[in-house]
Coordinates of C-alpha atoms in Angstrom, one line a residue:
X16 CA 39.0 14.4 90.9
X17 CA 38.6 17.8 89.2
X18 CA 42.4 18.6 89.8
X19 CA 42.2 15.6 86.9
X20 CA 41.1 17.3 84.1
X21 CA 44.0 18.4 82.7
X22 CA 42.7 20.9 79.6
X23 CA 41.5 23.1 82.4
X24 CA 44.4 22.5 84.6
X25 CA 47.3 22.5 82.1
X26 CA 49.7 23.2 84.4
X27 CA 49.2 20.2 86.6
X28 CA 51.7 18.1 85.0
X29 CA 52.8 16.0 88.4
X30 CA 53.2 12.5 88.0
X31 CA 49.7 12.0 90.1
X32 CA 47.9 12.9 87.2
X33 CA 48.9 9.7 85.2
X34 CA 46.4 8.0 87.6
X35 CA 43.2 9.8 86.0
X36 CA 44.4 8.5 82.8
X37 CA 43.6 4.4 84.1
X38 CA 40.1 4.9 83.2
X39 CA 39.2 0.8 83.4
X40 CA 37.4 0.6 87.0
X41 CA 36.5 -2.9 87.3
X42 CA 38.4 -6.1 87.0
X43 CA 36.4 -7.4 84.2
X44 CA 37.6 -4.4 82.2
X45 CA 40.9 -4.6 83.0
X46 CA 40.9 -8.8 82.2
X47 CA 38.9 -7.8 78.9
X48 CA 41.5 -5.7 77.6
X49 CA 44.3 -7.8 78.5
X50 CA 43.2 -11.0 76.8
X51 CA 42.5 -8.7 73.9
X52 CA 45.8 -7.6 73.7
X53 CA 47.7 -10.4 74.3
X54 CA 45.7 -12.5 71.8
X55 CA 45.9 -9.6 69.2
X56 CA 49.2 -9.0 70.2
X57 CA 50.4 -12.8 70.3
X58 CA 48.8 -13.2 67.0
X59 CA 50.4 -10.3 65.4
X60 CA 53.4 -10.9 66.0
X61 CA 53.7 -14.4 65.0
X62 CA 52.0 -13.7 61.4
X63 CA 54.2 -10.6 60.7
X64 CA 57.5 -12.5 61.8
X65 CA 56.2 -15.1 59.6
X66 CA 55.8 -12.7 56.5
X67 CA 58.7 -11.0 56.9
X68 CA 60.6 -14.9 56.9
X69 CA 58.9 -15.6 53.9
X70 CA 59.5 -12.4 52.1
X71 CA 63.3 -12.6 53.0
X72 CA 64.3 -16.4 52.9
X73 CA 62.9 -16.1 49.2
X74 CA 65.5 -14.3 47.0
X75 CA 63.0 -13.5 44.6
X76 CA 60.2 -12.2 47.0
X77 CA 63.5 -10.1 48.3
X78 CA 64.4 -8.1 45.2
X79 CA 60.8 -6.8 44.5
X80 CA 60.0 -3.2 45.9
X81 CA 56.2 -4.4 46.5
X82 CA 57.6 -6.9 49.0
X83 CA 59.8 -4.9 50.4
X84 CA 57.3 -2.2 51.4
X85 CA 55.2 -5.3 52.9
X86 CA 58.1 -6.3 54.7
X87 CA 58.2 -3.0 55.8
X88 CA 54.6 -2.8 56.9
X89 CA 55.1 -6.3 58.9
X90 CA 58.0 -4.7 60.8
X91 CA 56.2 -2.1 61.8
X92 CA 53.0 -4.2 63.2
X93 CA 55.6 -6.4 65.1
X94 CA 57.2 -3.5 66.4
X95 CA 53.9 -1.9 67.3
X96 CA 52.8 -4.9 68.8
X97 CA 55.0 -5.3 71.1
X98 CA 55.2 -1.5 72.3
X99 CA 51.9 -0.8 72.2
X100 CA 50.5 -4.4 74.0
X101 CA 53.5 -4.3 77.2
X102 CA 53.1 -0.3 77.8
X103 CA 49.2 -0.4 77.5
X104 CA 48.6 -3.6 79.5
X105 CA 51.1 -2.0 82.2
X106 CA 49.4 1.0 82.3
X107 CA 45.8 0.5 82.2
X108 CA 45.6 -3.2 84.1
X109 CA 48.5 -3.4 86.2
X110 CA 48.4 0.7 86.8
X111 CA 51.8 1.1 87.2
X112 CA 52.4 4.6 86.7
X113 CA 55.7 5.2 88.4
X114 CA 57.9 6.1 85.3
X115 CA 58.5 9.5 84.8
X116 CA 57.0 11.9 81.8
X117 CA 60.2 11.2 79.6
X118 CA 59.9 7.5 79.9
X119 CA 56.1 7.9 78.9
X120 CA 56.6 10.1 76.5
X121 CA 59.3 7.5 75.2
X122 CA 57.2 4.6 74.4
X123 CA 53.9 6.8 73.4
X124 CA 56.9 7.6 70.8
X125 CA 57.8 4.1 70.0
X126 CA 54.2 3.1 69.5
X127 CA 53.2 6.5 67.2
X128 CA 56.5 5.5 65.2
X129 CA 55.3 2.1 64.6
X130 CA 51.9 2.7 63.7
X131 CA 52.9 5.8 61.7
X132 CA 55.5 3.5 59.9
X133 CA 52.5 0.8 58.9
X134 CA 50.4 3.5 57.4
X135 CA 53.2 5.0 55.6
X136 CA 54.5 1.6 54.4
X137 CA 50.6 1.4 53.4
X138 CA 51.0 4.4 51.3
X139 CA 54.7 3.2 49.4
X140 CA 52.4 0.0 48.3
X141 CA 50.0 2.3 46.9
X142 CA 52.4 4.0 44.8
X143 CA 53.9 1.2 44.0
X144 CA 50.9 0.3 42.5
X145 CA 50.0 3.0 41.1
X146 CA 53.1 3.2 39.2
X147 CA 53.2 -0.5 37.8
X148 CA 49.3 -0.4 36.6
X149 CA 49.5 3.2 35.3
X150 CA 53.5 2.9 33.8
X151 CA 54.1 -0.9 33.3
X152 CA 56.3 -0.3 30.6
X153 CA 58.4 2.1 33.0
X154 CA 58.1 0.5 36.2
X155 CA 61.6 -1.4 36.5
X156 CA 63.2 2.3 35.6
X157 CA 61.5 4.1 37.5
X158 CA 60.7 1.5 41.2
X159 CA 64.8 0.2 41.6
X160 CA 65.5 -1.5 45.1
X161 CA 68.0 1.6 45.6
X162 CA 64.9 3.8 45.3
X163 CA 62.6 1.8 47.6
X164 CA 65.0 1.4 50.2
X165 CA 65.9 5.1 50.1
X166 CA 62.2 5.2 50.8
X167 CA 61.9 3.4 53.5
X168 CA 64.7 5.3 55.3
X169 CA 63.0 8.9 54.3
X170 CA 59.4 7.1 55.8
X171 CA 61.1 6.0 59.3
X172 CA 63.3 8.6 60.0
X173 CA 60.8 10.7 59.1
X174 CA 57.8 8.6 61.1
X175 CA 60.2 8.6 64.1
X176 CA 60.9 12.1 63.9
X177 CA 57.3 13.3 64.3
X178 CA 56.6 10.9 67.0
X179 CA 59.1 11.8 69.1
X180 CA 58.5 15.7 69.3
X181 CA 56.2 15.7 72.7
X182 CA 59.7 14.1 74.1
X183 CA 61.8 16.6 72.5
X184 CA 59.9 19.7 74.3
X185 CA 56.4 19.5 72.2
X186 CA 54.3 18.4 75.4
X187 CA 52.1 20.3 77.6
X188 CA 54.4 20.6 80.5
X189 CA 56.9 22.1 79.3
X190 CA 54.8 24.8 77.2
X191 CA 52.4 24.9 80.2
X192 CA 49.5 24.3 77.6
X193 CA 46.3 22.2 77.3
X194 CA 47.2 18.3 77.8
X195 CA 45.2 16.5 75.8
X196 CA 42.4 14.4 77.8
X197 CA 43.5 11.1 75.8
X198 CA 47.0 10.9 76.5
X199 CA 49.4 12.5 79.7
X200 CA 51.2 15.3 79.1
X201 CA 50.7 15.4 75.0
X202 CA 49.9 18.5 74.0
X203 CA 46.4 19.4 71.9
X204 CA 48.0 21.0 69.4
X205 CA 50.3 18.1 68.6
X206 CA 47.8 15.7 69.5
X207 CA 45.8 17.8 66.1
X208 CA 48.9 17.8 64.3
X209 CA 49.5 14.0 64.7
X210 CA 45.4 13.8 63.6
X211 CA 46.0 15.7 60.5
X212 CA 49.2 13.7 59.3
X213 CA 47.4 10.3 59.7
X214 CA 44.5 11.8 57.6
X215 CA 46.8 12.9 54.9
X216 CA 48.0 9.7 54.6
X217 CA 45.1 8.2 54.9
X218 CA 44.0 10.5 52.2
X219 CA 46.5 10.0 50.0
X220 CA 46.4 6.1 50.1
X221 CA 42.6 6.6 49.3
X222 CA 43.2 8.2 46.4
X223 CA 46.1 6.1 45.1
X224 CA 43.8 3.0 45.6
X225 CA 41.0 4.6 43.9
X226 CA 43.1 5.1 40.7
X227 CA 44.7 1.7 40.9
X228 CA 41.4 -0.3 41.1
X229 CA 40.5 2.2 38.2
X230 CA 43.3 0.7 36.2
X231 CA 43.0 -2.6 37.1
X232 CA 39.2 -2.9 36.4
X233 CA 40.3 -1.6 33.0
X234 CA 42.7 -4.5 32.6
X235 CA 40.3 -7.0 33.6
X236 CA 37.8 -5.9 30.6
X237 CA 41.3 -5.9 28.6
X238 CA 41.9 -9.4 29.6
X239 CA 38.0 -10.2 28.6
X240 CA 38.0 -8.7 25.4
X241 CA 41.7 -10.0 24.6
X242 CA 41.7 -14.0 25.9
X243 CA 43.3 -15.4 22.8
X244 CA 46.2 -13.4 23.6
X245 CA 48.1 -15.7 26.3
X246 CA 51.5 -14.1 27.4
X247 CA 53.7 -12.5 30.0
X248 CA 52.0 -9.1 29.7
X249 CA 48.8 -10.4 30.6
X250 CA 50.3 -12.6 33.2
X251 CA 51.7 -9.1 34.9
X252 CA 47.9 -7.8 34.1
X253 CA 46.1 -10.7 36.6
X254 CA 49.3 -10.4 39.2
X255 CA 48.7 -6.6 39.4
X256 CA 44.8 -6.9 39.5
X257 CA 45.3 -9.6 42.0
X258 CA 47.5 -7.4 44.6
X259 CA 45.7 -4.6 44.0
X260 CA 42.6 -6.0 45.0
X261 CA 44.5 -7.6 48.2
X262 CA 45.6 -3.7 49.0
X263 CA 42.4 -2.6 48.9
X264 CA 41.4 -5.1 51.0
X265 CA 43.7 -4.5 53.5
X266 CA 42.6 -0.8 53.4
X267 CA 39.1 -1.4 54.1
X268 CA 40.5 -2.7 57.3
X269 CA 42.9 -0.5 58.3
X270 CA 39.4 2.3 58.2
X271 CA 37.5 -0.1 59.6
X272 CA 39.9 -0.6 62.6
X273 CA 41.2 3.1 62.3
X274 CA 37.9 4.9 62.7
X275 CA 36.7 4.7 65.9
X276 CA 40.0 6.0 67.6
X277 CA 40.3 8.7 64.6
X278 CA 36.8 9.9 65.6
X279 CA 37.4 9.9 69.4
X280 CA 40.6 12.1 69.0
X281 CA 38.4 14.6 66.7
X282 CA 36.1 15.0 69.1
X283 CA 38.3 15.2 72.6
X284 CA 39.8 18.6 71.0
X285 CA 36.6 20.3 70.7
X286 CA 34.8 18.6 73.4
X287 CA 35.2 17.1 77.1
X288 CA 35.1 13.6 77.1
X289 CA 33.0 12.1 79.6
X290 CA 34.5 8.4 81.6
X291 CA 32.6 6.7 79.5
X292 CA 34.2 7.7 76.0
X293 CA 37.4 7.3 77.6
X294 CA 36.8 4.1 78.4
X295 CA 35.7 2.9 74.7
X296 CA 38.8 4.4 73.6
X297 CA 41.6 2.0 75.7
X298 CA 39.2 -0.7 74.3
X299 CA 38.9 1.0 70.6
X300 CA 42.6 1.3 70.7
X301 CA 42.9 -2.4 70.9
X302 CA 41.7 -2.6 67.3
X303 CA 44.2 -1.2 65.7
X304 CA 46.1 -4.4 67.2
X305 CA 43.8 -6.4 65.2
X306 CA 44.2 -4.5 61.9
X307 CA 48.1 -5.4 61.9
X308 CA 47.0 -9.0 62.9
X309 CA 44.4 -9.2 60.1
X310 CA 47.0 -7.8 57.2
X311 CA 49.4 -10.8 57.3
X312 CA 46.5 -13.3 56.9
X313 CA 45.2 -11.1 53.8
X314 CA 48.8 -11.8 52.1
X315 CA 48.5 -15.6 53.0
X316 CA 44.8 -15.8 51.0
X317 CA 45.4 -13.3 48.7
X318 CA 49.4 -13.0 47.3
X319 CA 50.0 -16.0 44.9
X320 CA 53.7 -15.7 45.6
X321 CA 53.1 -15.3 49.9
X322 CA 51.2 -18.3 49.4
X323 CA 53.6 -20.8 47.6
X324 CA 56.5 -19.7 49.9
X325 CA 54.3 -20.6 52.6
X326 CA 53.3 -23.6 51.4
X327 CA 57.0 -24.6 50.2
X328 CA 57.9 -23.7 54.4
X329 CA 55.2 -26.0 55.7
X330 CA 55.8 -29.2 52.9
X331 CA 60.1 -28.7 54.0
X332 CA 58.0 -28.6 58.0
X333 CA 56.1 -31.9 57.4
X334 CA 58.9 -33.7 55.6
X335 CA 61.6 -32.8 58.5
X336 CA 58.9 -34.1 61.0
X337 CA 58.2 -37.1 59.1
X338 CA 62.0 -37.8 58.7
X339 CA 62.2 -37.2 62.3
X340 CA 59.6 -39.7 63.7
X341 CA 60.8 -42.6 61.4
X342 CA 64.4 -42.5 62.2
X343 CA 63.7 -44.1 65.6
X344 CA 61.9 -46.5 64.1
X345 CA 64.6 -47.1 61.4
X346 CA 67.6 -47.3 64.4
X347 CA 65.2 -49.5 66.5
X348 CA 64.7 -52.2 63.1
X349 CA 67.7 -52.1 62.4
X350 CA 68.7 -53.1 66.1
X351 CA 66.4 -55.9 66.5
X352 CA 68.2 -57.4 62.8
X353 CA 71.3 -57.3 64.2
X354 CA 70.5 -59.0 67.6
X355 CA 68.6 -62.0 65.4
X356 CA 71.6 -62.4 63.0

């Protein structure tokens, strides 16, 4: 087992040592964290797919850079979900460890892409925000569709790119360097790197937030001090105060869900982390499933627009149900007239 820890043996990069990364030693574990991630997982991607339907089927949802950066956000949970859920669940319940580094290092990309990509499209709502509340007079010059999706490429390509380096020749095999104790064959100093982008991003979200729930608690005393004044400015005023309170509900979760795994990467650079801290971070991990499953049920309660496209899906739902159970009915009545006649 010592030929396992892989900061001391950095040059041990065989694919045997994949094995001391399946940390889950009893069967209860392994069945905990695979109804966790298939409910998370199930869940997430059902909501998200529906979002992104309802964002766009609706032309007008479509053409707004606010829903297009939700839209964004949603593909990335799906595509996280997926990823993350089927290699996890293979690894660390089934143990099948027989892939090689580059296929490994392939889908740790694929999931550090997607998740990258939702806190990224976290931080384009914020300064989308930021820019309507603090420049409303400037905001349909300055936030075009052109410039949101230009955007979104710059954020995936970009997203992708720094999640794919350990595959690229950034691991600890192939610079014979300390493996990080979290994740075969990453390398520490990545693994840091990666640490210190998400915080930045984190950080700067944070601070975008801030400011917009600055500026929108100064429309709301507007609004209170101005109610005889009933128009489309201070309609825009209560749809930005509304949103940007849904945001930073959505960021309180994305901490909340984010923290634990955060905290356990900190501390396996400076310190060795003993079985049992490995083993809350597979099951911490499977929280940032529920964050992306939580965000899409946010929109439902909270986005005015979300909601009445929803609503308009299910009422179209019910009526082609409706339609569908009395036409039998119809065809069967109208049988039973012709037969009498």
């Amino acid at each position: 087992m010592d030929t396992c820890r892989i900061p001391e043996n950095a040059s041990k990069c065989s694919g045997n040592t994949m094995e001391c990364f399946m940390v889950l030693s009893t069967q209860a574990q392994k069945i905990s964290i695979g109804i966790l991630c298939g409910l998370f997982g199930t869940m997430c991607v059902f909501e998200n797919s529906l979002v992104l339907y309802l964002i766009f089927s609706s032309p007008g949802l479509r053409k707004k850079p606010s829903y297009l950066f939700i839209g964004s956000l949603a593909l990335a949970d799906i595509l996280a979900s997926i990823i993350f859920v089927c290699s996890f669940v293979n690894f660390h319940v089934f143990n099948k460890a027989g892939f090689s580094k580059e296929v490994f290092l392939l889908q740790l990309g694929g999931v550090n892409t997607s998740f990258s990509a939702s806190l990224s499209s976290l931080l384009l709502t914020a300064l989308d925000r930021y820019i309507s509340i603090s420049r409303p007079s400037e905001y349909k010059l300055l936030m075009t569709r052109k410039r949101a999706w230009t955007a979104l490429a710059v954020l995936w390509v970009t997203c992708a790119t720094i999640a794919y380096l350990p595959l690229l020749g950034w691991n600890c095999c192939v610079l014979d360097s300390a493996c990080s104790e979290l994740f075969p064959f990453v390398d520490d100093n990545y693994l840091s790197g990666w640490i210190c982008f998400t915080v930045v991003l984190l950080g700067c979200i944070i601070y975008a937030y801030t400011h917009v729930l600055w500026r929108a608690r100064q429309h709301v005393a507007y609004m209170e001090k101005h109610q005889a004044q009933v128009g489309k400015q201070n309609t825009r005023m209560r749809m930005d105060v509304m949103l940007a309170k849904t945001l930073v509900m959505v960021l309180a979760v994305l901490t909340l869900c984010w923290s634990p795994v955060l905290v356990l990467m900190i501390y396996s650079i400076f310190a060795r982390l003993s079985d049992h801290l490995r083993k809350v971070f597979a099951f911490c991990s499977t929280l940032c499933l529920l964050n992306s499953m939580v965000n899409p049920i946010i929109y439902a309660l909270r986005s005015k627009e979300l909601f009445s496209s929803l609503r308009r899906v299910f009422s179209h739902f019910r009526r082609q149900l409706k339609a569908s159970e009395e036409s039998p009915e119809a065809e069967s009545t109208h049988k039973s007239s012709v037969i009498e006649t």
